[in-house]
Coordinates of C-alpha atoms and ligand atoms in Angstrom, one line a residue:
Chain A
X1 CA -21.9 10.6 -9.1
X2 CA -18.9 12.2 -10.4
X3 CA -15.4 10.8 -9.4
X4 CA -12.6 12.8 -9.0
X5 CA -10.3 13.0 -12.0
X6 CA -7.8 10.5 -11.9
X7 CA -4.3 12.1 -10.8
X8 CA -1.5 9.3 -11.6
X9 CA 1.2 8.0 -9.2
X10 CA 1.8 9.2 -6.0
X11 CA 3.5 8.9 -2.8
X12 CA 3.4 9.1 0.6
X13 CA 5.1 12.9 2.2
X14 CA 7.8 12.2 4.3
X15 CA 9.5 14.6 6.5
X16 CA 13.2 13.8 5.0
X17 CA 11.4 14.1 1.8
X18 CA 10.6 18.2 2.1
X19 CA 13.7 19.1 0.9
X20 CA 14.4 17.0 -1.6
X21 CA 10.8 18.0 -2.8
X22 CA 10.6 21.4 -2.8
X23 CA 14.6 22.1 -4.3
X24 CA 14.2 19.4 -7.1
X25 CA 10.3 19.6 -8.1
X26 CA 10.6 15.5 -8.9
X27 CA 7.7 13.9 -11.5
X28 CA 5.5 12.8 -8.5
X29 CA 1.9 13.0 -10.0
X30 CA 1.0 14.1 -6.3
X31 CA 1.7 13.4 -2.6
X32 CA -1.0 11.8 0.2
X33 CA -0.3 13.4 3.3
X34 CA -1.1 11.5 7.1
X35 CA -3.7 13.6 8.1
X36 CA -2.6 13.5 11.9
X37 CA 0.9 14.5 11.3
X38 CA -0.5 17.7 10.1
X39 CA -3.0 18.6 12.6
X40 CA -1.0 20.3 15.1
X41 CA -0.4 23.9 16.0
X42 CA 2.0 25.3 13.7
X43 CA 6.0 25.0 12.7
X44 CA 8.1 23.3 10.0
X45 CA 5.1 20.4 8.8
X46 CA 2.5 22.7 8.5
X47 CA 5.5 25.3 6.5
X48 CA 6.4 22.5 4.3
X49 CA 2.9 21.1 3.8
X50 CA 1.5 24.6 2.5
X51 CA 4.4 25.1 0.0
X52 CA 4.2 21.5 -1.4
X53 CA 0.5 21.9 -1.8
X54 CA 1.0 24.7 -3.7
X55 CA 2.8 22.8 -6.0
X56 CA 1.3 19.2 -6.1
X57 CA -1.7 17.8 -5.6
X58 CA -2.4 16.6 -2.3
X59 CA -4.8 13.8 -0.8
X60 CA -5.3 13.7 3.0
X61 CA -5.5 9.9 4.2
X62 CA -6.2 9.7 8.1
X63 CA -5.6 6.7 10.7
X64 CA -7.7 8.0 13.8
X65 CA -11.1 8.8 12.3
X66 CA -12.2 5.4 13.9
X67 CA -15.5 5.1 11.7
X68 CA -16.6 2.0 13.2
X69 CA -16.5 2.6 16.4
X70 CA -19.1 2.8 18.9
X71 CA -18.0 5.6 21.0
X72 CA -19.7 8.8 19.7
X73 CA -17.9 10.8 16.8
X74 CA -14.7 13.2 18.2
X75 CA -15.9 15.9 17.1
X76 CA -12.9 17.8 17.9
X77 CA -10.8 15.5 15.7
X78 CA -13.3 16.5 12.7
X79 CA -12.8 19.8 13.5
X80 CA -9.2 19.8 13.2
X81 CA -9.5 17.2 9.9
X82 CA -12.0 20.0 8.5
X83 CA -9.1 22.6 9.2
X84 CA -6.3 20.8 7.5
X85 CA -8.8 20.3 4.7
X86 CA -9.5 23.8 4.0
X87 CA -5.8 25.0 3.9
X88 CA -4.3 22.0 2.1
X89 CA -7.0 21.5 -0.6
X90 CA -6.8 18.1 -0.9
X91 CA -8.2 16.1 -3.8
X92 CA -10.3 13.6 -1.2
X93 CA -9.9 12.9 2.2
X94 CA -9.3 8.9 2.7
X95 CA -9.7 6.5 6.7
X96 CA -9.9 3.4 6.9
X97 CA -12.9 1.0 7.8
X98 CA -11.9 -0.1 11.5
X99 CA -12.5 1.0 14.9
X100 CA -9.1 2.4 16.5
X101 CA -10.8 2.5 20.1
X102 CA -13.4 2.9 22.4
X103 CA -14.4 3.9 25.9
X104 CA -11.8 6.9 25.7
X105 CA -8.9 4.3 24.9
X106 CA -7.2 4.7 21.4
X107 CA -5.1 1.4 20.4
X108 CA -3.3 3.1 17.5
X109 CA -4.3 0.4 15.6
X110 CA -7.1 -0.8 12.9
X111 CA -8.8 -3.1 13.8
X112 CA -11.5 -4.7 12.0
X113 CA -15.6 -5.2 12.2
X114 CA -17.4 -7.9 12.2
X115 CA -19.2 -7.9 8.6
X116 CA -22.9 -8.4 10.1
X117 CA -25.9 -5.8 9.2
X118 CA -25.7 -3.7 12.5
X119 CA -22.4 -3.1 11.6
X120 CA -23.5 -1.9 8.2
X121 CA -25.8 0.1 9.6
X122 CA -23.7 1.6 12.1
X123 CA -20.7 2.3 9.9
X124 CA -22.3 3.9 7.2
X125 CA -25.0 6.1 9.1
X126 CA -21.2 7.1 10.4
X127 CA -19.8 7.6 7.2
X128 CA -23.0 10.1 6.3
X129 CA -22.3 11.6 9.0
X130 CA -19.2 12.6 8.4
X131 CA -19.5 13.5 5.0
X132 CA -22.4 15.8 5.9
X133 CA -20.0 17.6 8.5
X134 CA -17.0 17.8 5.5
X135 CA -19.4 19.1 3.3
X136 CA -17.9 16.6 0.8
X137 CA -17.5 12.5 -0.1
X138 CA -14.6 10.6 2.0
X139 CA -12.8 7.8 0.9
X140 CA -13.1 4.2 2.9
X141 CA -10.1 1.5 2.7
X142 CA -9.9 -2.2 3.5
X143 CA -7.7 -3.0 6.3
X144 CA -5.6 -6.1 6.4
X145 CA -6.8 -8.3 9.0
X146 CA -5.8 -10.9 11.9
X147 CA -8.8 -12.4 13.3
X148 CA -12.2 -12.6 11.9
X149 CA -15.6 -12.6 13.8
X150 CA -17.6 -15.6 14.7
X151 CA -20.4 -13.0 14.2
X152 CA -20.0 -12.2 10.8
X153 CA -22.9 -12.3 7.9
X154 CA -21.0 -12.1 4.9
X155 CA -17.7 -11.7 2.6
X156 CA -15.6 -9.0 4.1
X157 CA -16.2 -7.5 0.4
X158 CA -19.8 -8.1 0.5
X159 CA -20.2 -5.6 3.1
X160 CA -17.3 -3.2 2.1
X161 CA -19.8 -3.0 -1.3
X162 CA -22.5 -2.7 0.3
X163 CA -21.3 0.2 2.6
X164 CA -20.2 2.5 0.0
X165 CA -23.5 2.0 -1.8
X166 CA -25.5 2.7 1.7
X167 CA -23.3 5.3 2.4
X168 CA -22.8 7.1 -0.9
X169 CA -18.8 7.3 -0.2
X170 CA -15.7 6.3 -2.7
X171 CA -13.3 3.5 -1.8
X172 CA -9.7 3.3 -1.7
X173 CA -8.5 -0.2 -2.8
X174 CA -5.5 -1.3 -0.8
X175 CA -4.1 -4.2 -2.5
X176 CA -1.7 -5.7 -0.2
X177 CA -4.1 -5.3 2.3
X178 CA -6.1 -7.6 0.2
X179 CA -3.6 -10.1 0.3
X180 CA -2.7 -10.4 3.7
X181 CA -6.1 -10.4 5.1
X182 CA -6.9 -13.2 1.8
X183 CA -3.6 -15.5 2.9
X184 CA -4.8 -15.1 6.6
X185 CA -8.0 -15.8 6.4
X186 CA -8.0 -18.4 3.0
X187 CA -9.9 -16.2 1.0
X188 CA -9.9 -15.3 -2.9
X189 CA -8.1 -12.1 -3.4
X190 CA -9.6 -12.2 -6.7
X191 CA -13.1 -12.7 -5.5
X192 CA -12.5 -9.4 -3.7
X193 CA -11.1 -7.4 -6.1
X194 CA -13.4 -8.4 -8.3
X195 CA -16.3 -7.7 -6.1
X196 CA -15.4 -4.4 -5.5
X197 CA -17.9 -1.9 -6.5
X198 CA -14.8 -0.1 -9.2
X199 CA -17.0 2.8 -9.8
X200 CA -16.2 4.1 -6.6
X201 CA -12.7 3.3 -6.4
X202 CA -10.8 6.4 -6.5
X203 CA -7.3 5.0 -5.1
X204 CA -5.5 2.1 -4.5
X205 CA -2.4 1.7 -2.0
X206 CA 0.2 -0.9 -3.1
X207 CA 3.4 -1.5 -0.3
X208 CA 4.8 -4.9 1.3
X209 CA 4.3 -7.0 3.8
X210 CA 6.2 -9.3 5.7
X211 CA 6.0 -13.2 5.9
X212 CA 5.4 -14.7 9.3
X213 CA 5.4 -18.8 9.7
X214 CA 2.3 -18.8 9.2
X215 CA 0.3 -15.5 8.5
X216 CA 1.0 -12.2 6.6
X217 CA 1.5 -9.3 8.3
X218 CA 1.3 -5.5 6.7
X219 CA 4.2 -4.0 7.6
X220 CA 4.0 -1.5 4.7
X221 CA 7.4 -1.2 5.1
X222 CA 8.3 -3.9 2.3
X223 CA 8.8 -3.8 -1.6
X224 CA 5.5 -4.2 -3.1
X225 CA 5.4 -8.2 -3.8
X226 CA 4.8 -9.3 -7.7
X227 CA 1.6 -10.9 -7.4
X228 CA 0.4 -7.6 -5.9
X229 CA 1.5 -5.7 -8.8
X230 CA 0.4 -8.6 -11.1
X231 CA -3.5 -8.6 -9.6
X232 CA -3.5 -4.3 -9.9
X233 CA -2.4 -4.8 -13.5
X234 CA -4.7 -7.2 -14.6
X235 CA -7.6 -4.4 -13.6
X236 CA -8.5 -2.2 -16.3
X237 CA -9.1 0.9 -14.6
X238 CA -7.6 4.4 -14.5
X239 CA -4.9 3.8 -12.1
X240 CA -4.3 6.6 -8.5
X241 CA -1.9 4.1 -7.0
X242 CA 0.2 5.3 -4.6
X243 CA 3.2 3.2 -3.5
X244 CA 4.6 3.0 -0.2
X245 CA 6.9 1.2 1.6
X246 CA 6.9 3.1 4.8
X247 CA 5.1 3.3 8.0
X248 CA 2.7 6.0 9.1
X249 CA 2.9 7.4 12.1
X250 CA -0.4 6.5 13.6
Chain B
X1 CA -28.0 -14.6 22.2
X2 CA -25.5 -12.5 19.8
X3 CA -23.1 -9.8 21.3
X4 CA -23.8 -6.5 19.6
X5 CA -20.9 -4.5 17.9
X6 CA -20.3 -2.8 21.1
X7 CA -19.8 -5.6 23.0
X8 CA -17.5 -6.9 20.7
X9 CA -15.4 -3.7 20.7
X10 CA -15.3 -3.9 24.6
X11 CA -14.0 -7.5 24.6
X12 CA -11.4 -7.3 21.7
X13 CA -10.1 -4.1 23.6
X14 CA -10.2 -5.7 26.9
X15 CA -8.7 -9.0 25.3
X16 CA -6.0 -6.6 23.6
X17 CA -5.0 -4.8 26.2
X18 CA -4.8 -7.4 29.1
X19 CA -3.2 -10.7 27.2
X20 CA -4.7 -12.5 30.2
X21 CA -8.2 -11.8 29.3
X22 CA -9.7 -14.8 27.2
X23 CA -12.1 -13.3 24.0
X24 CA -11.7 -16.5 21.9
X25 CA -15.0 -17.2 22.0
X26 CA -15.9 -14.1 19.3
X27 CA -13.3 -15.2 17.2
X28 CA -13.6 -17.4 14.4
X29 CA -10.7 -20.2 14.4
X30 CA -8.2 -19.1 12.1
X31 CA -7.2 -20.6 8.5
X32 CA -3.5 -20.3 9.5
X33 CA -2.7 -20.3 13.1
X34 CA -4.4 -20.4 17.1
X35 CA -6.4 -17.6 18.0
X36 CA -3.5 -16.9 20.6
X37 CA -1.1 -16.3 17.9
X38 CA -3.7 -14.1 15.6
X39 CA -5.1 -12.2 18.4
X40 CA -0.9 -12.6 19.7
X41 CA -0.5 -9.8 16.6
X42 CA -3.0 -7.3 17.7
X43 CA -1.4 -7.6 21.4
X44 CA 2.4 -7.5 20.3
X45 CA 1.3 -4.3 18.0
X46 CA -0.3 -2.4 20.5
X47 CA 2.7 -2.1 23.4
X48 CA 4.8 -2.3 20.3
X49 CA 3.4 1.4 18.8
X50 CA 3.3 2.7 21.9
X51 CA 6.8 2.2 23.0
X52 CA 7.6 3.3 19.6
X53 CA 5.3 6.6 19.7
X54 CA 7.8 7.1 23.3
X55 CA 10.8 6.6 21.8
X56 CA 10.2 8.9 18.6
X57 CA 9.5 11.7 21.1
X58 CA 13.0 10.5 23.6
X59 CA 15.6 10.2 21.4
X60 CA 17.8 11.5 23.7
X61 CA 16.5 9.7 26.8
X62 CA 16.3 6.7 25.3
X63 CA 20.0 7.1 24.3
X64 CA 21.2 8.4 28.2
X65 CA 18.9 5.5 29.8
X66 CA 19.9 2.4 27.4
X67 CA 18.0 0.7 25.0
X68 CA 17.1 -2.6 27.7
X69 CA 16.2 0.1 30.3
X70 CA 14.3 2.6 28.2
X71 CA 12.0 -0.8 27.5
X72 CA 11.3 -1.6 30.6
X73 CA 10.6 2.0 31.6
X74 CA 8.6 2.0 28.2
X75 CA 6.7 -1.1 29.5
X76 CA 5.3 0.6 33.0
X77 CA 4.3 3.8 31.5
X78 CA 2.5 2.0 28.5
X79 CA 0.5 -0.2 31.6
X80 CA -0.4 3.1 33.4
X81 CA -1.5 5.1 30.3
X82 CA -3.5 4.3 27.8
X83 CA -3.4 6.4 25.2
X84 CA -6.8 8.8 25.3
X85 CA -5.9 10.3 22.1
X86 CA -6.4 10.5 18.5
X87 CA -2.7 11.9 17.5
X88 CA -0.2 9.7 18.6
X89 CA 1.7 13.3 18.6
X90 CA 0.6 13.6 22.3
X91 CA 1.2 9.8 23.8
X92 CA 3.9 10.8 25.7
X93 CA 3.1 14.1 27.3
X94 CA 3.1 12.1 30.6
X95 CA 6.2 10.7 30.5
X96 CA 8.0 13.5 32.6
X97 CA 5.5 13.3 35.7
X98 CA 5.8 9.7 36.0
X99 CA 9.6 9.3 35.9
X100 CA 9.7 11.7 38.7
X101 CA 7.1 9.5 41.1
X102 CA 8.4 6.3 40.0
X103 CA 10.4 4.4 41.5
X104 CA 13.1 3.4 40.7
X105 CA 12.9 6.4 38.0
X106 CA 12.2 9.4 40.6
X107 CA 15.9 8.5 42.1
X108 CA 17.4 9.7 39.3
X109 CA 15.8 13.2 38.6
X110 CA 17.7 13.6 35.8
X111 CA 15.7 11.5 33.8
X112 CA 12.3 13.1 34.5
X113 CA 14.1 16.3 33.6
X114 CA 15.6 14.9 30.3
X115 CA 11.9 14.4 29.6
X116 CA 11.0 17.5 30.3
X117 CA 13.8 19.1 28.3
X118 CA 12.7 17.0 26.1
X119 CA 8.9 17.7 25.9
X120 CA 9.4 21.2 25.9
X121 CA 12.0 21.1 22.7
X122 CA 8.8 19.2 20.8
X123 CA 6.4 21.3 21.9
X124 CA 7.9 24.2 20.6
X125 CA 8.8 22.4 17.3
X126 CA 5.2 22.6 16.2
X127 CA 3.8 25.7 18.5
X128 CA 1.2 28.2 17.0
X129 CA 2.9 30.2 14.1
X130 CA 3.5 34.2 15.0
X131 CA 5.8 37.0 12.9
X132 CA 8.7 37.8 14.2
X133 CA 9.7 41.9 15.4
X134 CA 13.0 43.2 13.9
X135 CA 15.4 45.9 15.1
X136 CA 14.1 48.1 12.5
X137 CA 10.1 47.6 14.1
X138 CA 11.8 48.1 17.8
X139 CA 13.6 51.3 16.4
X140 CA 10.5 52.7 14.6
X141 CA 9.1 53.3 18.2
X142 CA 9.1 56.5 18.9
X143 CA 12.0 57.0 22.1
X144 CA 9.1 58.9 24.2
X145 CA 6.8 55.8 24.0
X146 CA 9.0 53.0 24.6
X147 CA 8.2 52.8 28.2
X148 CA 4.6 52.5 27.0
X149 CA 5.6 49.5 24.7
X150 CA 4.3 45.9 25.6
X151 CA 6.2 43.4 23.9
X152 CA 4.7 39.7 22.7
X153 CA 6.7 37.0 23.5
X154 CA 6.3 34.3 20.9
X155 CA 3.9 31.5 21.6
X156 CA 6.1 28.9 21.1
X157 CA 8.6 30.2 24.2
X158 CA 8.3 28.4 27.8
X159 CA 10.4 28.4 30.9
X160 CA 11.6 25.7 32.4
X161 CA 13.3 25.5 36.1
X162 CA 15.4 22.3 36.6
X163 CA 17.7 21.1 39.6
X164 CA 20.1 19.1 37.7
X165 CA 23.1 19.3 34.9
X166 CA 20.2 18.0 32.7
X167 CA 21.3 20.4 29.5
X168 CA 24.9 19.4 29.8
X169 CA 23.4 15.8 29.5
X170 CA 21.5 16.8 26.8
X171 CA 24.1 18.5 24.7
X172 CA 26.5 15.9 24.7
X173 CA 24.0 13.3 23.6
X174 CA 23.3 15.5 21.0
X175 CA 26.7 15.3 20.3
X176 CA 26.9 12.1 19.8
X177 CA 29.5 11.8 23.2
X178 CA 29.6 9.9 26.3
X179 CA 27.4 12.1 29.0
X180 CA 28.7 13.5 31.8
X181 CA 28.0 11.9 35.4
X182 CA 24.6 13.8 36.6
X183 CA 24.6 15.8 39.7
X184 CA 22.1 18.3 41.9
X185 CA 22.8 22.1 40.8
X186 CA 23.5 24.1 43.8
X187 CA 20.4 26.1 43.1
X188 CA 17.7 25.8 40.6
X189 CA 18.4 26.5 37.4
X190 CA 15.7 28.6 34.1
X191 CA 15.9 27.2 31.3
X192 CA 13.8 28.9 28.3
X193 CA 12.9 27.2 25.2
X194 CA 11.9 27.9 22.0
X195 CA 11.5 27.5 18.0
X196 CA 13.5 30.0 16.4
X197 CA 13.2 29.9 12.1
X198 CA 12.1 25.9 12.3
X199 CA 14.4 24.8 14.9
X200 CA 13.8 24.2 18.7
X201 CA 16.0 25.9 20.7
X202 CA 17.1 26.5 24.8
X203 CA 19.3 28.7 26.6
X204 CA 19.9 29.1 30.2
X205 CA 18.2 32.3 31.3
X206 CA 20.2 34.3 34.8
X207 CA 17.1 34.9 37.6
X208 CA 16.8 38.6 36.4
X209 CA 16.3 37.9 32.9
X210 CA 13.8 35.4 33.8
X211 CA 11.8 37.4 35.8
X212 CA 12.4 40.1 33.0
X213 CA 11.5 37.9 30.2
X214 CA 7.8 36.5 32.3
X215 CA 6.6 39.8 33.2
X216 CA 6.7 40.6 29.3
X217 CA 4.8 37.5 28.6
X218 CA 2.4 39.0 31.5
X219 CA 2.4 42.1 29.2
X220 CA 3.9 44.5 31.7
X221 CA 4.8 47.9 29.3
X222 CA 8.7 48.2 29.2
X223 CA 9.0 51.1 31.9
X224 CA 7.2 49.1 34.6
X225 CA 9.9 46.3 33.9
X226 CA 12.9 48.4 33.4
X227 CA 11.5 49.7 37.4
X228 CA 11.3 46.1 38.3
X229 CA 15.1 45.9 36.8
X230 CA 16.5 48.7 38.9
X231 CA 14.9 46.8 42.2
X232 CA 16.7 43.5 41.7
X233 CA 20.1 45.3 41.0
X234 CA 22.3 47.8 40.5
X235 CA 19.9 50.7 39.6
X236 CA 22.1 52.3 37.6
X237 CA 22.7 50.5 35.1
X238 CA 18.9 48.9 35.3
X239 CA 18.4 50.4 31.6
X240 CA 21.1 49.0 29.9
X241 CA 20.2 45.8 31.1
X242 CA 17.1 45.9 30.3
X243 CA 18.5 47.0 26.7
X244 CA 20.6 44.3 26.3
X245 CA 17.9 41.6 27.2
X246 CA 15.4 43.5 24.7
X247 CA 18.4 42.7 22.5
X248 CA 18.8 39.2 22.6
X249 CA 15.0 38.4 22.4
X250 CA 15.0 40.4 19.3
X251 CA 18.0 38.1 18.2
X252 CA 16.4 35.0 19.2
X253 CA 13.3 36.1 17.1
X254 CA 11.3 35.8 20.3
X255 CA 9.4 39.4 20.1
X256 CA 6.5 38.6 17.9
X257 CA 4.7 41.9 18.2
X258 CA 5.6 45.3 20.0
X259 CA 2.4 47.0 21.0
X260 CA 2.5 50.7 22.0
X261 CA -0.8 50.9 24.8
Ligands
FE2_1 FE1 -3.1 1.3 3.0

């Protein structure tokens, strides 16, 4: 099991960014792309997205593959994920482990599983699934969380470990996201990190979130906090960090 | 006995999607807050992104119809369509057939065209990429086979027909000015759009150049239209016309191919 080569900083491609990138070729280490703000037709994006991959390296990172659900895979959204794939090149392809809909409904949102062995099951026979039909490994990320199941069998990180073993995939490490679901749910962030399998690991995502009375809330739209970037650094491991403090369109 | 992992995604997007609906029982109790307020962040987020995903796509209508106003509107069209797909890129595609059988909406049919224009403008932002024919191509025709030549119209063009002063609204929200009071055209009005370099453009197209411009896209060869030209008007000067029009789509980079049959 090979992981890609580490590739540095990066940051997320913004529209009001193309310009700026492409007249002033700025030290970005490389750019992740939202997969579904590429897979459309033709025009400007798709323009601006071939001349920047030319010149950077690109990952793709997705918000719709809905891995966990229980509706059957879209294969039409695969399709157009394997299109993108083959004309931007990217390093890996990244989702995130949640379930964004079901019964032909898509909340735009990611919401979480309940960590029990059916779900393992289910989410990683997915996950083989999909990387069969890629033809290559896909990256799985921790989402930050609201709620937890009254279901659940184990430690959210117990079973994001054990699903990229059973499904032979890499990981992307989303601090923050750590650290919301942690604060909302009274967990140790350090347990977590520390529990993740790092041999898979081939990014983490750093941004901010916002303070509510009484829970976090990823925003991504806020500075990265300190103890964020304090936890990260205290990992010794080739950093792919990309910082953002955006949100995706998703 | 345990509710399996579909189960549990058909209550949490019941329980998300009707507020009134109660799913505490799969929930654990929260460290920090009620179950009301935790699940309270899933609910808020979903009409939240959706309204949002609308407004991206309605700058302009969301300007013309108010902020308040555009969130109500917002809040019916989110309660009658979920979204069914995977890009949020095509939420709003409904938005112009509901404003115009909505009450109070439809009473103002301005607003459903504004949509419309709208629509159509984002559309052809990211249409299907196709080259672009120059004067040069046109004048490499040969002048005995040009009423043989069929002439692609690029994918990204559309016609529109509206009934109200719905680009002069458009314009001067653009602009940045107060619009104009809207009122009923005395007759129905083409509009064509489409992306010219990267930009999305319209124009307002006269009835013959309309016609003109749609029997091209049916791929009727140029002599058969300039025939069709000399019907709806003076014949005599049916081929400068035609000329003229030929012109302009060269112009407007709509010719993407010129095929000689
Ligand atoms: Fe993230």
């Amino acid at each position: 099991m090979e992981k890609p080569a580490p590739l540095g900083f990066g940051l997320g491609l913004r529209p009001k960014h193309y310009m700026e990138i492409l007249e002033g070729n700025p030290p970005v280490d490389w750019f992740e792309v939202i997969s579904e703000n590429y897979m459309i037709p033709g025009g400007q994006p798709l323009r601006m997205l071939d001349r920047i991959s030319e010149r950077y390296p690109v990952v793709m990172h997705g918000v719709s593959l809905s891995i966990a659900s229980t509706a059957p895979l879209d294969m039409d959204y695969l399709a157009g994920l394997k299109a993108l794939a083959s004309r931007c090149k990217p390093k890996w392809i990244s989702d995130h482990l949640c379930w964004t809909g079901v019964h032909g409904v898509n909340l735009h949102d990611l919401l979480p599983v309940p960590y029990t062995e059916e779900a393992l099951r289910h989410v990683s026979d997915r996950i083989s699934r999909v990387q069969d039909y890629l033809g290559r490994r896909i990256a799985i990320e921790n989402v930050s969380s609201y709620i937890e199941y009254e279901g659940s069998e184990m430690e959210e990180w117990e079973f994001v470990g054990e699903l990229a073993r059973r499904a032979d995939c890499w990981l992307l490490l989303d601090v923050n996201n750590v650290f919301v679901s942690g604060f909302n749910h009274d967990f140790s962030t350090h347990a977590f990190i520390d529990a993740v399998p790092a041999e898979r690991v081939v990014q983490f995502h750093l941004a901010g979130h916002s303070e509510a009375n009484t829970h976090f809330i990823d925003t991504h739209d806020e500075p990265v906090k300190e103890e964020v970037w304090d936890r990260l650094c205290a990992r010794p491991s080739p950093l792919r960090t990309r910082v953002h403090h955006d949100r995706a369109r998703r | 006995m345990k509710p399996s992992l579909a189960d549990i995604q058909h209550a949490m997007l019941k329980g998300i999607m009707h507020p009134g609906h109660n799913i505490d029982p799969l929930i654990k109790n929260p460290a920090r807050d009620t179950k009301d307020v935790m699940l309270g962040v899933y609910r808020y987020a979903y009409v939240s992104r959706l309204r949002e995903f609308l407004a991206n796509d309605h700058e302009k209508l969301s300007c013309y119809m108010g902020e308040a106003a555009f969130a109500t509107m917002s809040k019916a069209y989110v309660a009658k369509y979920p979204s069914d797909q995977p890009n949020a890129r095509w939420y709003s595609r409904h938005l112009p057939e509901f404003l115009a059988a909505t009450p109070p909406f439809k009473k103002s049919p301005e607003l459903a065209e504004l949509a419309l224009l709208e629509r159509a403008l984002n559309d052809a932002f990211d249409a299907p990429e196709a080259a672009h024919k120059t004067f040069d191509d046109l004048a490499a025709v040969p002048p005995e086979d040009i009423a043989q030549a069929q002439f692609a119209i690029h994918p990204s063009a559309r016609c529109i027909t509206v009934v109200t002063n719905v680009t002069g609204l458009w314009s001067s929200l653009r602009c940045g000015e107060q619009p104009p009071s809207p009122y009923r055209l005395d007759e129905p009005q083409e509009v064509l759009i489409w992306r010219q370099g990267s930009s999305s453009r319209f124009r307002l197209l006269g009835k013959e150049e309309s016609m003109t411009l749609a029997k091209a896209q049916e791929g009727l060869p140029f002599g058969v239209i300039c025939e069709m030209i000399a019907m709806m008007d003076d014949p005599d000067t049916a081929a400068i016309r035609a000329a003229t029009y030929l012109r302009g789509w060269i112009e407007a980079e709509l010719i993407s191919d010129i095929r000689l049959a």
